Amino acid sequence: MQGQDTGARLVDVAESELVTRRGRFRAVAFRDEVDGHEHLALVHGDLGPGTDVLVRVHSECLTGDVFGAVRCECGAQLASSLDAVVTEGAGVLVYLRGHEGRGIGLVAKVRTHVLQDDQGLDTVDSATALGLPVDVRDFGPAARVLRHLGVSSVRLLTNSAAKVDALTAHGVAVTARVPLLEPVDEHNVRYLTAKRDRLGHDLPHLDRVLP
Ligand SMILES: [Zn+2]
């Protein structure tokens, strides 16, 4: 993927102050030249020289982020990330649209939920059973907006080594991975287990509950 976004840019950018229940941010909305989607970066505080900035790159999950669905931990991670950035005093949350269901789209994602509930398939097998890819997310827009913001290296809030690799491939130096562990419960345990066992996420708190 390296070099894919060479020369690519943000084709339209608008900024405003945005006070939220979780804190005060600078909202940077942008349209990415490559994927064509409109995305949003929320910047808190002064990013200084742009090195070792605490950053969350969050993939859109309408059901979890907006409606509080608990079958995945996306909504909880979104809230925790914003709190982490505010507690830190500075940082960025990049909210990437077009990333529903790791890029398969909202309708397809809901279709996988049916297979998960009716046939017990996990998040990976329910996608492949429908002939869909497991992960087609493009993290290029995140790299491009971070460059736009003057961020050259990040401490990335994620449990996913693959996300670290994806950003690195797009030219963002990841100097540390900061875990983002949400409580395990009856609703999300299957999803978290699949993330750990099928997608390589580092979830030590799950290991203690379900080795
Ligand atoms: Zn989700």
PDB file of N, CA, C and O and ligand atoms in Angstrom, residues 58-65 69 71-75 100-101 109 113 191 195, ligand 1:
ATOM      1  N   HIS A  58     -10.404   6.111  14.117  1.00  0.00           N
ATOM      2  CA  HIS A  58     -11.612   5.343  14.417  1.00  0.00           C
ATOM      3  C   HIS A  58     -12.421   5.085  13.149  1.00  0.00           C
ATOM      4  O   HIS A  58     -12.764   6.007  12.420  1.00  0.00           O
ATOM      5  N   SER A  59     -12.724   3.818  12.916  1.00  0.00           N
ATOM      6  CA  SER A  59     -13.546   3.444  11.772  1.00  0.00           C
ATOM      7  C   SER A  59     -15.021   3.580  12.119  1.00  0.00           C
ATOM      8  O   SER A  59     -15.488   3.068  13.138  1.00  0.00           O
ATOM      9  N   GLU A  60     -15.729   4.255  11.238  1.00  0.00           N
ATOM     10  CA  GLU A  60     -17.161   4.473  11.428  1.00  0.00           C
ATOM     11  C   GLU A  60     -17.897   3.173  11.743  1.00  0.00           C
ATOM     12  O   GLU A  60     -17.707   2.153  11.085  1.00  0.00           O
ATOM     13  N   CYS A  61     -18.739   3.229  12.772  1.00  0.00           N
ATOM     14  CA  CYS A  61     -19.631   2.116  13.099  1.00  0.00           C
ATOM     15  C   CYS A  61     -20.944   2.745  13.557  1.00  0.00           C
ATOM     16  O   CYS A  61     -21.102   3.079  14.723  1.00  0.00           O
ATOM     17  N   LEU A  62     -21.843   2.943  12.623  1.00  0.00           N
ATOM     18  CA  LEU A  62     -23.077   3.667  12.928  1.00  0.00           C
ATOM     19  C   LEU A  62     -23.841   3.037  14.084  1.00  0.00           C
ATOM     20  O   LEU A  62     -24.280   3.717  15.007  1.00  0.00           O
ATOM     21  N   THR A  63     -23.963   1.720  14.042  1.00  0.00           N
ATOM     22  CA  THR A  63     -24.746   1.043  15.079  1.00  0.00           C
ATOM     23  C   THR A  63     -24.116   1.209  16.459  1.00  0.00           C
ATOM     24  O   THR A  63     -24.819   1.428  17.448  1.00  0.00           O
ATOM     25  N   GLY A  64     -22.808   1.106  16.532  1.00  0.00           N
ATOM     26  CA  GLY A  64     -22.139   1.218  17.827  1.00  0.00           C
ATOM     27  C   GLY A  64     -21.901   2.662  18.251  1.00  0.00           C
ATOM     28  O   GLY A  64     -22.142   3.031  19.404  1.00  0.00           O
ATOM     29  N   ASP A  65     -21.434   3.488  17.309  1.00  0.00           N
ATOM     30  CA  ASP A  65     -21.033   4.853  17.656  1.00  0.00           C
ATOM     31  C   ASP A  65     -22.237   5.747  17.966  1.00  0.00           C
ATOM     32  O   ASP A  65     -22.211   6.550  18.892  1.00  0.00           O
ATOM     33  N   ALA A  69     -25.027   0.410  20.187  1.00  0.00           N
ATOM     34  CA  ALA A  69     -25.091  -1.059  20.139  1.00  0.00           C
ATOM     35  C   ALA A  69     -23.922  -1.647  20.916  1.00  0.00           C
ATOM     36  O   ALA A  69     -22.810  -1.117  20.879  1.00  0.00           O
ATOM     37  N   ARG A  71     -22.971  -5.014  20.726  1.00  0.00           N
ATOM     38  CA  ARG A  71     -22.422  -6.258  20.188  1.00  0.00           C
ATOM     39  C   ARG A  71     -20.968  -6.076  19.759  1.00  0.00           C
ATOM     40  O   ARG A  71     -20.253  -7.050  19.577  1.00  0.00           O
ATOM     41  N   CYS A  72     -20.570  -4.827  19.549  1.00  0.00           N
ATOM     42  CA  CYS A  72     -19.159  -4.517  19.333  1.00  0.00           C
ATOM     43  C   CYS A  72     -18.790  -3.450  20.373  1.00  0.00           C
ATOM     44  O   CYS A  72     -19.660  -2.917  21.049  1.00  0.00           O
ATOM     45  N   GLU A  73     -17.492  -3.136  20.479  1.00  0.00           N
ATOM     46  CA  GLU A  73     -17.092  -2.154  21.487  1.00  0.00           C
ATOM     47  C   GLU A  73     -16.717  -0.812  20.862  1.00  0.00           C
ATOM     48  O   GLU A  73     -16.058   0.024  21.472  1.00  0.00           O
ATOM     49  N   CYS A  74     -17.170  -0.584  19.614  1.00  0.00           N
ATOM     50  CA  CYS A  74     -16.791   0.634  18.888  1.00  0.00           C
ATOM     51  C   CYS A  74     -17.232   1.903  19.609  1.00  0.00           C
ATOM     52  O   CYS A  74     -16.459   2.856  19.751  1.00  0.00           O
ATOM     53  N   GLY A  75     -18.487   1.928  20.057  1.00  0.00           N
ATOM     54  CA  GLY A  75     -19.000   3.130  20.717  1.00  0.00           C
ATOM     55  C   GLY A  75     -18.224   3.439  21.978  1.00  0.00           C
ATOM     56  O   GLY A  75     -17.886   4.603  22.253  1.00  0.00           O
ATOM     57  N   GLU A 100     -17.647   1.139   7.520  1.00  0.00           N
ATOM     58  CA  GLU A 100     -18.611   0.247   8.170  1.00  0.00           C
ATOM     59  C   GLU A 100     -18.256  -1.223   7.952  1.00  0.00           C
ATOM     60  O   GLU A 100     -17.970  -1.639   6.815  1.00  0.00           O
ATOM     61  N   GLY A 101     -18.293  -1.995   9.009  1.00  0.00           N
ATOM     62  CA  GLY A 101     -18.052  -3.436   8.868  1.00  0.00           C
ATOM     63  C   GLY A 101     -16.701  -3.727   8.219  1.00  0.00           C
ATOM     64  O   GLY A 101     -16.607  -4.617   7.382  1.00  0.00           O
ATOM     65  N   LYS A 109     -22.996  -5.217   6.575  1.00  0.00           N
ATOM     66  CA  LYS A 109     -22.653  -5.477   7.976  1.00  0.00           C
ATOM     67  C   LYS A 109     -23.861  -6.034   8.729  1.00  0.00           C
ATOM     68  O   LYS A 109     -23.743  -7.009   9.488  1.00  0.00           O
ATOM     69  N   HIS A 113     -24.633  -9.673  10.711  1.00  0.00           N
ATOM     70  CA  HIS A 113     -25.191  -9.849  12.057  1.00  0.00           C
ATOM     71  C   HIS A 113     -26.204 -10.989  12.086  1.00  0.00           C
ATOM     72  O   HIS A 113     -26.297 -11.729  13.054  1.00  0.00           O
ATOM     73  N   TYR A 191     -17.618 -11.162  19.894  1.00  0.00           N
ATOM     74  CA  TYR A 191     -16.946 -10.259  18.959  1.00  0.00           C
ATOM     75  C   TYR A 191     -15.491 -10.032  19.363  1.00  0.00           C
ATOM     76  O   TYR A 191     -14.577 -10.085  18.534  1.00  0.00           O
ATOM     77  N   LYS A 195     -12.044 -11.005  17.431  1.00  0.00           N
ATOM     78  CA  LYS A 195     -11.003 -10.000  17.157  1.00  0.00           C
ATOM     79  C   LYS A 195      -9.644 -10.509  17.627  1.00  0.00           C
ATOM     80  O   LYS A 195      -8.633 -10.338  16.960  1.00  0.00           O
TER      81      LYS A 195
HETATM   82 ZN    ZN B   1     -18.879  -1.568  15.820  1.00  0.00          ZN
END
